[in-house]
mmCIF file of C-alpha atoms in Angstrom:
data_model
loop_
_atom_site.group_PDB
_atom_site.id
_atom_site.type_symbol
_atom_site.label_atom_id
_atom_site.label_comp_id
_atom_site.label_asym_id
_atom_site.label_seq_id
_atom_site.Cartn_x
_atom_site.Cartn_y
_atom_site.Cartn_z
ATOM 1 C CA MET P 1146 21.419 -46.042 14.743
ATOM 2 C CA ASN P 1147 22.503 -49.243 16.810
ATOM 3 C CA GLU P 1148 24.525 -51.856 15.096
ATOM 4 C CA LEU P 1149 23.301 -55.273 14.299
ATOM 5 C CA PRO P 1150 24.862 -58.174 16.404
ATOM 6 C CA ASP P 1151 27.048 -60.681 14.419
ATOM 7 C CA ASP P 1152 24.498 -63.517 14.112
ATOM 8 C CA LEU P 1153 21.714 -61.064 12.982
ATOM 9 C CA ARG P 1154 24.215 -59.572 10.393
ATOM 10 C CA ALA P 1155 24.794 -63.081 9.118
ATOM 11 C CA PHE P 1156 21.001 -63.776 8.762
ATOM 12 C CA GLU P 1157 20.597 -60.394 6.864
ATOM 13 C CA ALA P 1158 23.401 -61.453 4.546
ATOM 14 C CA SER P 1159 21.660 -64.743 3.845
ATOM 15 C CA LEU P 1160 18.278 -62.951 3.150
ATOM 16 C CA SER P 1161 19.964 -60.437 0.795
ATOM 17 C CA GLN P 1162 21.214 -63.595 -1.338
ATOM 18 C CA ILE P 1163 17.719 -64.103 -2.499
ATOM 19 C CA SER P 1164 16.499 -61.671 -5.193
ATOM 20 C CA PRO P 1165 12.752 -60.569 -5.446
ATOM 21 C CA LYS P 1166 10.544 -61.951 -8.101
ATOM 22 C CA SER P 1167 9.295 -59.569 -10.591
ATOM 23 C CA SER P 1168 7.321 -60.213 -13.753
ATOM 24 C CA LEU P 1169 7.728 -56.553 -14.747
ATOM 25 C CA ASP P 1170 8.505 -56.279 -18.511
ATOM 26 C CA THR P 1171 11.658 -54.187 -18.345
ATOM 27 C CA ASP P 1172 12.356 -53.854 -21.926
ATOM 28 C CA ARG P 1173 8.807 -52.509 -22.527
ATOM 29 C CA LEU P 1174 9.277 -50.289 -19.565
ATOM 30 C CA ILE P 1175 12.647 -48.940 -20.821
ATOM 31 C CA PHE P 1176 10.875 -48.203 -24.172
ATOM 32 C CA GLU P 1177 8.097 -46.479 -22.483
ATOM 33 C CA SER P 1178 10.454 -44.495 -20.212
ATOM 34 C CA GLY P 1179 12.362 -43.257 -23.384
ATOM 35 C CA TYR P 1180 8.991 -42.191 -24.910
ATOM 36 C CA ALA P 1181 8.064 -40.393 -21.653
ATOM 37 C CA ALA P 1182 11.399 -38.628 -21.506
ATOM 38 C CA ALA P 1183 11.008 -37.455 -25.040
ATOM 39 C CA ILE P 1184 7.584 -36.179 -24.509
ATOM 40 C CA ALA P 1185 8.634 -34.385 -21.215
ATOM 41 C CA ASP P 1186 11.480 -32.959 -23.031
ATOM 42 C CA ARG P 1187 9.231 -31.609 -25.756
ATOM 43 C CA LYS P 1188 6.788 -30.303 -23.403
ATOM 44 C CA ALA P 1189 9.539 -28.448 -21.343
ATOM 45 C CA ARG P 1190 10.898 -26.868 -24.665
ATOM 46 C CA GLN P 1191 7.299 -25.786 -25.649
ATOM 47 C CA THR P 1192 6.885 -24.133 -21.984
ATOM 48 C CA ALA P 1193 10.083 -22.413 -22.029
ATOM 49 C CA ARG P 1194 9.048 -21.039 -25.499
ATOM 50 C CA ALA P 1195 5.637 -20.258 -24.372
ATOM 51 C CA THR P 1196 7.152 -18.350 -21.247
ATOM 52 C CA VAL P 1197 9.520 -16.462 -23.191
ATOM 53 C CA THR P 1198 6.781 -15.220 -25.421
ATOM 54 C CA ILE P 1199 4.544 -14.430 -22.310
ATOM 55 C CA VAL P 1200 7.476 -12.602 -20.660
ATOM 56 C CA GLY P 1201 8.394 -10.704 -23.985
ATOM 57 C CA SER P 1202 4.664 -9.460 -24.257
ATOM 58 C CA ALA P 1203 4.659 -8.287 -20.732
ATOM 59 C CA LEU P 1204 7.875 -6.558 -21.136
ATOM 60 C CA ALA P 1205 6.514 -4.786 -24.343
ATOM 61 C CA GLY P 1206 3.361 -3.835 -22.478
ATOM 62 C CA VAL P 1207 5.228 -2.506 -19.634
ATOM 63 C CA ALA P 1208 7.496 -0.472 -21.820
ATOM 64 C CA ALA P 1209 4.431 0.982 -23.820
ATOM 65 C CA THR P 1210 2.760 1.879 -20.632
ATOM 66 C CA LEU P 1211 5.975 3.593 -19.379
ATOM 67 C CA MET P 1212 6.308 5.422 -22.553
ATOM 68 C CA ALA P 1213 2.739 6.710 -22.304
ATOM 69 C CA VAL P 1214 3.116 7.748 -18.712
ATOM 70 C CA PHE P 1215 6.249 9.649 -19.510
ATOM 71 C CA ALA P 1216 4.610 11.391 -22.296
ATOM 72 C CA LEU P 1217 1.716 12.494 -20.193
ATOM 73 C CA ARG P 1218 3.946 13.753 -17.617
ATOM 74 C CA THR P 1219 6.044 15.885 -19.775
ATOM 75 C CA GLN P 1220 2.957 17.531 -21.534
ATOM 76 C CA ASP P 1221 1.359 20.658 -19.977
ATOM 77 C CA PRO P 1222 -0.941 20.140 -17.272
ATOM 78 C CA PRO P 1223 -4.509 20.859 -18.389
ATOM 79 C CA MET P 1224 -5.773 24.424 -17.446
ATOM 80 C CA PRO P 1225 -9.213 25.882 -17.487
ATOM 81 C CA PRO P 1226 -10.404 27.758 -20.716
ATOM 82 C CA SER P 1227 -9.857 31.116 -19.626
ATOM 83 C CA ALA P 1228 -6.347 30.726 -18.644
ATOM 84 C CA ALA P 1229 -5.895 28.906 -21.927
ATOM 85 C CA VAL P 1230 -7.108 31.805 -23.870
ATOM 86 C CA ALA P 1231 -4.931 34.370 -21.836
ATOM 87 C CA ASN P 1232 -1.996 31.900 -22.362
ATOM 88 C CA ASP P 1233 -2.659 31.919 -26.185
ATOM 89 C CA THR P 1234 -2.955 35.738 -26.309
ATOM 90 C CA GLN P 1235 0.433 36.078 -24.486
ATOM 91 C CA ARG P 1236 2.107 33.498 -26.873
ATOM 92 C CA GLN P 1237 0.761 35.692 -29.901
ATOM 93 C CA ASP P 1238 2.129 38.876 -28.311
ATOM 94 C CA ALA P 1239 5.487 37.445 -27.909
ATOM 95 C CA SER P 1240 5.675 35.609 -31.224
ATOM 96 C CA PRO P 1241 7.966 36.801 -34.087
ATOM 97 C CA SER P 1242 6.480 38.821 -36.965
ATOM 98 C CA THR P 1243 4.955 35.714 -38.961
ATOM 99 C CA ASP P 1244 1.590 37.081 -38.520
ATOM 100 C CA VAL P 1245 -0.032 38.357 -41.673
ATOM 101 C CA ASN P 1246 -1.003 41.768 -39.819
ATOM 102 C CA SER P 1247 2.487 42.356 -38.339
ATOM 103 C CA GLU P 1248 5.231 43.966 -40.392
ATOM 104 C CA SER P 1249 8.966 43.551 -40.433
ATOM 105 C CA PRO P 1250 11.255 46.424 -39.667
ATOM 106 C CA ARG P 1251 12.190 46.728 -43.173
ATOM 107 C CA VAL P 1252 8.405 47.164 -43.905
ATOM 108 C CA ALA P 1253 7.834 49.571 -41.305
ATOM 109 C CA GLU P 1254 10.854 51.776 -42.348
ATOM 110 C CA ARG P 1255 9.447 51.837 -45.965
ATOM 111 C CA ARG P 1256 6.223 52.810 -44.749
ATOM 112 C CA ALA P 1257 7.302 55.547 -42.594
ATOM 113 C CA TRP P 1258 9.570 56.885 -45.264
ATOM 114 C CA PRO P 1259 10.352 59.583 -45.813
ATOM 115 C CA ALA P 1260 9.381 61.140 -42.590
ATOM 116 C CA SER P 1261 11.882 59.088 -40.480
ATOM 117 C CA SER P 1262 14.047 57.528 -43.059
ATOM 118 C CA PRO P 1263 17.849 58.054 -42.170
ATOM 119 C CA ARG P 1264 18.768 57.578 -45.688
ATOM 120 C CA SER P 1265 20.259 59.963 -48.111
ATOM 121 C CA PRO P 1266 17.697 62.430 -49.573
ATOM 122 C CA LEU P 1267 18.855 61.188 -53.104
ATOM 123 C CA ILE P 1268 16.829 58.057 -52.476
ATOM 124 C CA ALA P 1269 13.814 59.611 -54.248
ATOM 125 C CA ASN P 1270 16.034 60.030 -57.285
ATOM 126 C CA GLU P 1271 17.012 56.463 -56.930
ATOM 127 C CA PHE P 1272 13.528 55.535 -56.883
ATOM 128 C CA VAL P 1273 12.708 57.339 -59.915
ATOM 129 C CA GLU P 1274 15.773 56.013 -61.786
ATOM 130 C CA ALA P 1275 14.870 52.502 -60.854
ATOM 131 C CA SER P 1276 11.449 52.769 -62.037
ATOM 132 C CA ALA P 1277 12.332 54.684 -65.352
ATOM 133 C CA ASP P 1278 10.681 52.152 -67.416
ATOM 134 C CA SER P 1279 7.462 52.994 -66.156
ATOM 135 C CA PHE P 1280 5.439 55.256 -68.139
ATOM 136 C CA GLY P 1281 3.833 57.067 -65.045
ATOM 137 C CA THR P 1282 7.042 57.590 -63.412
ATOM 138 C CA LEU P 1283 8.548 59.246 -66.651
ATOM 139 C CA ARG P 1284 5.421 61.688 -66.980
ATOM 140 C CA TRP P 1285 5.669 62.558 -63.216
ATOM 141 C CA ARG P 1286 9.456 63.236 -63.660
ATOM 142 C CA GLN P 1287 8.476 65.426 -66.829
ATOM 143 C CA ARG P 1288 5.986 67.252 -64.873
ATOM 144 C CA LEU P 1289 8.426 67.832 -61.995
ATOM 145 C CA ILE P 1290 11.166 69.161 -64.441
ATOM 146 C CA GLN P 1291 8.745 71.483 -66.055
ATOM 147 C CA SER P 1292 7.282 73.051 -62.926
ATOM 148 C CA ALA P 1293 10.938 73.359 -61.395
ATOM 149 C CA GLY P 1294 12.524 74.954 -64.244
ATOM 150 C CA ASP P 1295 15.822 74.493 -65.554
ATOM 151 C CA GLY P 1296 18.303 71.677 -64.769
ATOM 152 C CA ASP P 1297 18.175 68.902 -62.325
ATOM 153 C CA VAL P 1298 17.540 71.037 -59.454
ATOM 154 C CA ALA P 1299 14.151 69.686 -59.299
ATOM 155 C CA LEU P 1300 15.246 66.179 -58.775
ATOM 156 C CA ASP P 1301 16.949 67.301 -55.523
ATOM 157 C CA ILE P 1302 13.882 66.527 -53.606
ATOM 158 C CA LEU P 1303 14.428 66.766 -49.747
ATOM 159 C CA PRO P 1304 12.697 64.519 -47.221
ATOM 160 C CA ASP P 1305 11.036 67.665 -45.984
ATOM 161 C CA SER P 1306 9.194 68.289 -49.287
ATOM 162 C CA PHE P 1307 7.216 65.380 -48.527
ATOM 163 C CA PRO P 1308 4.358 65.463 -46.031
ATOM 164 C CA SER P 1309 4.448 63.269 -43.154
ATOM 165 C CA ARG P 1310 2.096 60.188 -43.830
ATOM 166 C CA PRO P 1311 -0.258 59.586 -40.884
ATOM 167 C CA ALA P 1312 0.599 56.187 -39.295
ATOM 168 C CA ALA P 1313 -1.632 53.365 -40.342
ATOM 169 C CA SER P 1314 -4.712 52.857 -38.547
ATOM 170 C CA GLU P 1315 -4.336 49.169 -38.979
ATOM 171 C CA PRO P 1316 -1.340 47.150 -40.156
ATOM 172 C CA ARG P 1317 -1.323 46.229 -43.777
ATOM 173 C CA ALA P 1318 -1.222 42.969 -45.259
ATOM 174 C CA ALA P 1319 1.385 43.422 -47.769
ATOM 175 C CA LEU P 1320 3.899 45.855 -49.094
ATOM 176 C CA PRO P 1321 2.576 48.419 -51.498
ATOM 177 C CA THR P 1322 3.206 47.576 -55.040
ATOM 178 C CA ASN P 1323 4.992 49.869 -57.545
ATOM 179 C CA LEU P 1324 1.818 50.587 -59.168
ATOM 180 C CA GLN P 1325 0.325 51.811 -55.771
ATOM 181 C CA TRP P 1326 3.290 53.882 -55.190
ATOM 182 C CA GLN P 1327 2.873 55.487 -58.663
ATOM 183 C CA ARG P 1328 -0.748 56.312 -58.140
ATOM 184 C CA GLU P 1329 0.065 57.849 -54.794
ATOM 185 C CA LEU P 1330 2.512 59.989 -56.272
ATOM 186 C CA LEU P 1331 0.676 61.013 -59.576
ATOM 187 C CA ARG P 1332 -2.649 61.583 -57.660
ATOM 188 C CA ASP P 1333 -3.912 64.963 -58.438
ATOM 189 C CA ASP P 1334 -4.138 66.158 -54.994
ATOM 190 C CA SER P 1335 -4.479 69.563 -53.647
ATOM 191 C CA SER P 1336 -2.101 68.874 -50.871
ATOM 192 C CA ARG P 1337 0.643 68.380 -53.445
ATOM 193 C CA GLU P 1338 1.201 72.226 -53.519
ATOM 194 C CA TRP P 1339 4.925 71.637 -53.578
ATOM 195 C CA VAL P 1340 4.642 70.264 -57.040
ATOM 196 C CA ASN P 1341 3.258 73.469 -58.541
ATOM 197 C CA SER P 1342 5.254 75.846 -56.491
ATOM 198 C CA MET U 900 18.897 -39.053 -37.946
ATOM 199 C CA MET U 901 21.161 -37.182 -35.634
ATOM 200 C CA ARG U 902 21.846 -38.846 -32.368
ATOM 201 C CA ASN U 903 21.689 -36.720 -29.153
ATOM 202 C CA PRO U 904 24.677 -37.925 -26.911
ATOM 203 C CA SER U 905 23.049 -36.555 -23.748
ATOM 204 C CA ARG U 906 19.733 -38.075 -24.556
ATOM 205 C CA ASP U 907 21.490 -41.424 -25.078
ATOM 206 C CA ALA U 908 23.512 -41.205 -21.821
ATOM 207 C CA LYS U 909 20.168 -40.502 -20.040
ATOM 208 C CA THR U 910 18.556 -43.598 -21.670
ATOM 209 C CA LEU U 911 21.579 -45.609 -20.429
ATOM 210 C CA ARG U 912 21.138 -44.065 -16.990
ATOM 211 C CA ASP U 913 17.340 -44.792 -17.044
ATOM 212 C CA THR U 914 17.908 -48.383 -18.172
ATOM 213 C CA ASP U 915 20.366 -48.812 -15.281
ATOM 214 C CA LEU U 916 17.940 -47.475 -12.879
ATOM 215 C CA ILE U 917 15.107 -49.727 -14.094
ATOM 216 C CA ARG U 918 17.083 -52.744 -13.887
ATOM 217 C CA ARG U 919 18.635 -51.958 -10.495
ATOM 218 C CA LEU U 920 15.599 -50.723 -8.732
ATOM 219 C CA ALA U 921 12.770 -52.555 -10.137
ATOM 220 C CA PRO U 922 12.870 -55.826 -8.440
ATOM 221 C CA GLY U 923 13.023 -54.285 -5.018
ATOM 222 C CA LEU U 924 10.294 -51.833 -5.894
ATOM 223 C CA VAL U 925 7.991 -54.732 -7.068
ATOM 224 C CA LEU U 926 8.544 -56.451 -3.700
ATOM 225 C CA TYR U 927 7.916 -53.360 -1.815
ATOM 226 C CA ALA U 928 4.683 -52.671 -3.841
ATOM 227 C CA ARG U 929 3.489 -56.270 -3.026
ATOM 228 C CA GLN U 930 3.459 -55.420 0.776
ATOM 229 C CA TRP U 931 0.135 -53.661 -0.258
ATOM 230 C CA SER U 932 -1.070 -54.337 -3.738
ATOM 231 C CA ARG U 933 -1.614 -57.430 -5.933
ATOM 232 C CA ASN U 934 -0.753 -55.351 -9.063
ATOM 233 C CA ALA U 935 2.679 -54.591 -7.848
ATOM 234 C CA GLU U 936 4.098 -54.507 -11.404
ATOM 235 C CA ASP U 937 1.610 -52.185 -12.813
ATOM 236 C CA VAL U 938 2.318 -49.919 -9.662
ATOM 237 C CA VAL U 939 6.086 -49.900 -10.275
ATOM 238 C CA GLN U 940 5.728 -49.278 -13.869
ATOM 239 C CA ASP U 941 3.679 -46.402 -13.284
ATOM 240 C CA ALA U 942 5.909 -44.902 -10.839
ATOM 241 C CA PHE U 943 8.873 -45.135 -13.290
ATOM 242 C CA LEU U 944 6.840 -43.434 -16.134
ATOM 243 C CA LYS U 945 5.935 -40.647 -13.575
ATOM 244 C CA LEU U 946 9.728 -40.456 -12.923
ATOM 245 C CA PHE U 947 10.483 -39.964 -16.613
ATOM 246 C CA ARG U 948 7.896 -37.530 -17.152
ATOM 247 C CA GLN U 949 9.147 -35.323 -14.626
ATOM 248 C CA GLN U 950 10.769 -32.159 -16.030
ATOM 249 C CA VAL U 951 13.229 -31.927 -13.127
ATOM 250 C CA GLN U 952 14.492 -35.021 -11.785
ATOM 251 C CA PRO U 953 14.204 -35.513 -7.991
ATOM 252 C CA ASP U 954 17.466 -35.424 -6.115
ATOM 253 C CA ASN U 955 17.002 -38.779 -4.413
ATOM 254 C CA VAL U 956 15.569 -40.867 -7.350
ATOM 255 C CA SER U 957 15.388 -44.212 -5.055
ATOM 256 C CA ALA U 958 13.687 -42.574 -2.095
ATOM 257 C CA TRP U 959 11.251 -40.849 -4.666
ATOM 258 C CA LEU U 960 10.471 -43.973 -6.380
ATOM 259 C CA TYR U 961 9.775 -45.926 -3.179
ATOM 260 C CA ARG U 962 7.575 -42.900 -1.829
ATOM 261 C CA VAL U 963 5.494 -43.041 -5.073
ATOM 262 C CA VAL U 964 5.215 -46.615 -5.093
ATOM 263 C CA ARG U 965 4.081 -46.903 -1.517
ATOM 264 C CA HIS U 966 1.538 -44.253 -2.107
ATOM 265 C CA ASP U 967 0.306 -45.864 -5.196
ATOM 266 C CA ALA U 968 0.338 -49.199 -4.013
ATOM 267 C CA MET U 969 -1.757 -48.410 -0.906
ATOM 268 C CA ASN U 970 -4.349 -46.595 -3.524
ATOM 269 C CA SER U 971 -4.274 -49.590 -5.447
ATOM 270 C CA ALA U 972 -4.954 -51.976 -2.329
ATOM 271 C CA ARG U 973 -7.973 -49.778 -1.404
ATOM 272 C CA SER U 974 -9.548 -50.051 -4.880
ATOM 273 C CA ASP U 975 -8.878 -53.781 -4.841
ATOM 274 C CA SER U 976 -10.553 -54.225 -1.528
ATOM 275 C CA ARG U 977 -13.572 -52.146 -2.778
ATOM 276 C CA ARG U 978 -13.786 -54.290 -6.179
ATOM 277 C CA ASP U 979 -13.461 -57.774 -4.915
ATOM 278 C CA ARG U 980 -12.939 -58.408 -1.302
ATOM 279 C CA HIS U 981 -14.186 -62.124 -1.502
ATOM 280 C CA GLU U 982 -12.018 -62.862 -4.438
ATOM 281 C CA ARG U 983 -9.043 -61.433 -3.016
ATOM 282 C CA LEU U 984 -9.271 -63.449 0.141
ATOM 283 C CA ALA U 985 -9.626 -66.591 -1.740
ATOM 284 C CA SER U 986 -6.276 -66.030 -3.608
ATOM 285 C CA GLU U 987 -4.536 -64.233 -0.924
ATOM 286 C CA PHE U 988 -0.781 -64.035 -2.081
ATOM 287 C CA ARG U 989 -0.046 -67.396 -2.704
ATOM 288 C CA GLN U 990 2.620 -66.738 -5.153
ATOM 289 C CA THR U 991 6.203 -66.554 -3.970
ATOM 290 C CA TRP U 992 8.090 -63.237 -3.671
ATOM 291 C CA PHE U 993 11.278 -64.494 -4.565
ATOM 292 C CA GLU U 994 13.311 -65.945 -7.573
ATOM 293 C CA PRO U 995 14.407 -69.507 -7.006
ATOM 294 C CA ALA U 996 18.093 -69.763 -7.337
ATOM 295 C CA PRO U 997 20.486 -73.108 -7.170
ATOM 296 C CA GLY U 998 22.283 -73.317 -4.048
ATOM 297 C CA GLN U 999 20.199 -71.108 -2.049
ATOM 298 C CA SER U 1000 20.248 -71.848 1.720
ATOM 299 C CA LEU U 1001 16.687 -70.381 2.374
ATOM 300 C CA ASP U 1002 13.531 -71.723 0.986
ATOM 301 C CA ILE U 1003 11.792 -68.987 -0.840
ATOM 302 C CA GLU U 1004 8.298 -70.102 -0.014
ATOM 303 C CA ILE U 1005 9.138 -70.128 3.593
ATOM 304 C CA VAL U 1006 10.682 -66.653 3.544
ATOM 305 C CA THR U 1007 7.547 -65.317 1.582
ATOM 306 C CA ASP U 1008 5.332 -66.549 4.229
ATOM 307 C CA ALA U 1009 7.458 -65.437 7.126
ATOM 308 C CA LEU U 1010 7.726 -62.081 5.597
ATOM 309 C CA GLN U 1011 3.991 -61.854 5.185
ATOM 310 C CA SER U 1012 3.191 -62.793 8.675
ATOM 311 C CA GLN U 1013 5.264 -59.920 9.896
ATOM 312 C CA PRO U 1014 3.384 -56.522 10.659
ATOM 313 C CA LEU U 1015 3.329 -54.119 7.883
ATOM 314 C CA GLU U 1016 5.644 -51.583 9.383
ATOM 315 C CA LEU U 1017 8.227 -54.152 9.906
ATOM 316 C CA ARG U 1018 7.852 -55.841 6.585
ATOM 317 C CA GLU U 1019 8.174 -52.417 4.575
ATOM 318 C CA THR U 1020 11.167 -51.494 6.560
ATOM 319 C CA ILE U 1021 12.818 -54.713 5.937
ATOM 320 C CA VAL U 1022 12.087 -54.843 2.291
ATOM 321 C CA ALA U 1023 13.191 -51.078 1.755
ATOM 322 C CA ARG U 1024 16.549 -51.670 3.560
ATOM 323 C CA LEU U 1025 17.367 -55.103 2.473
ATOM 324 C CA TRP U 1026 16.322 -55.264 -0.979
ATOM 325 C CA GLY U 1027 15.724 -51.642 -1.781
ATOM 326 C CA GLY U 1028 19.212 -50.564 -0.235
ATOM 327 C CA LEU U 1029 17.671 -47.463 1.362
ATOM 328 C CA SER U 1030 19.289 -45.915 4.314
ATOM 329 C CA PHE U 1031 17.328 -45.363 7.484
ATOM 330 C CA ASP U 1032 17.160 -41.608 6.872
ATOM 331 C CA GLU U 1033 15.380 -42.447 3.551
ATOM 332 C CA ILE U 1034 13.221 -45.010 4.863
ATOM 333 C CA ALA U 1035 12.241 -42.528 7.778
ATOM 334 C CA LEU U 1036 11.501 -39.909 4.898
ATOM 335 C CA ILE U 1037 9.088 -42.368 3.240
ATOM 336 C CA THR U 1038 7.294 -43.951 6.049
ATOM 337 C CA GLY U 1039 6.983 -40.639 8.249
ATOM 338 C CA ALA U 1040 8.814 -42.183 11.118
ATOM 339 C CA SER U 1041 12.055 -41.167 12.647
ATOM 340 C CA PRO U 1042 15.420 -42.783 11.688
ATOM 341 C CA SER U 1043 16.038 -44.543 14.955
ATOM 342 C CA THR U 1044 12.227 -45.923 14.733
ATOM 343 C CA ALA U 1045 13.122 -47.115 11.147
ATOM 344 C CA SER U 1046 16.339 -48.840 12.562
ATOM 345 C CA ARG U 1047 14.460 -50.320 15.550
ATOM 346 C CA ARG U 1048 11.801 -51.646 13.308
ATOM 347 C CA TYR U 1049 14.414 -53.329 10.915
ATOM 348 C CA ARG U 1050 16.285 -54.825 13.851
ATOM 349 C CA ALA U 1051 12.939 -56.079 15.265
ATOM 350 C CA GLY U 1052 11.696 -57.537 11.801
ATOM 351 C CA LEU U 1053 14.949 -59.394 11.366
ATOM 352 C CA GLU U 1054 14.816 -60.915 14.737
ATOM 353 C CA ALA U 1055 11.261 -62.011 14.127
ATOM 354 C CA LEU U 1056 12.077 -63.439 10.793
ATOM 355 C CA ARG U 1057 15.015 -65.532 11.948
ATOM 356 C CA GLU U 1058 12.803 -66.557 14.855
ATOM 357 C CA GLN U 1059 10.016 -67.497 12.420
ATOM 358 C CA LEU U 1060 12.421 -69.212 9.866
ATOM 359 C CA ARG U 1061 13.671 -71.430 12.745
ATOM 360 C CA VAL U 1062 10.247 -72.364 13.629
ATOM 361 C CA LEU U 1063 8.579 -72.784 10.315
ATOM 362 C CA PRO U 1064 10.585 -75.776 8.958
ATOM 363 C CA GLU U 1065 9.712 -77.762 12.222
ATOM 364 C CA GLU U 1066 6.082 -77.018 11.791
ATOM 365 C CA LYS U 1067 6.313 -77.873 8.115
ATOM 366 C CA ASP U 1068 7.916 -81.333 9.051
ATOM 367 C CA LYS U 1069 5.094 -81.739 11.534
#
């Protein structure tokens, strides 16, 4: 930028002394500018609020999508029906004895008794005494005593006295009740030779 | 009602801006348009509606005024070309003041007789207070070109103002 010579600089200074004419209504313009600034301010605030809402909705949508994707990825992959059936069977075999048809070790022991019972032979006496209030059991006990002769010798029943029960062909749904036990014991069966002998 | 100090400060700034820049902007708009006041008012309102203020407010306003004044001149020429020619800018562009060495009518005539690119550079520099860089930004010329135009315009004006009074006397 070349500098102006002195004479031109003096002319420039004299020109700058005169002020441009303007019929602009500055007061009205100041008022309108304040109004325009207020409108712009409000618009900016509304825009910011709308932006926050939109961004929040977008983030929520992204989070929901991510959660859905995560849930889908953590699930087992889809398998053909045959594989699904095989898998289900394996699971049933490996599952604990919550099934109706399966039996707990205690139930299996009772069912196998007396053939494989490691308990004392006096368990039969215990059973008889425990169910002493049962009329059928008393009757059976009386017959047992009568047929055995004197004393309590007849009560000393050994496990070998009882025939081994055949294994159940199919699992039972529930434990035998006392009544079922009594019926079994009092059944007038030819296999109960030991009672009369 | 609660007063907002920041808004009050902004209003004061805006008021000062209007009072400081409006006359130069009106003169600048007159280089193209007869509706210079309307153009300048619209430019200020555009500025205050901006959510983000421009870095260089003066240069921004001069640029907007230039653009709008050119558009206004185009619509004026389409609307009433003959009427415009009949009343071609006979008004003075400057305020009369006591003790002024220059005749404002002569200065107005001398300025009007200059080419447009010289006129707008002189007005923007002398009455708008813009730098040559800012003028270059507005007009699309280089700063050195703006400086050259300014100097050429001043020399032409000085020449014309020396001659015009003599012609007037004749």
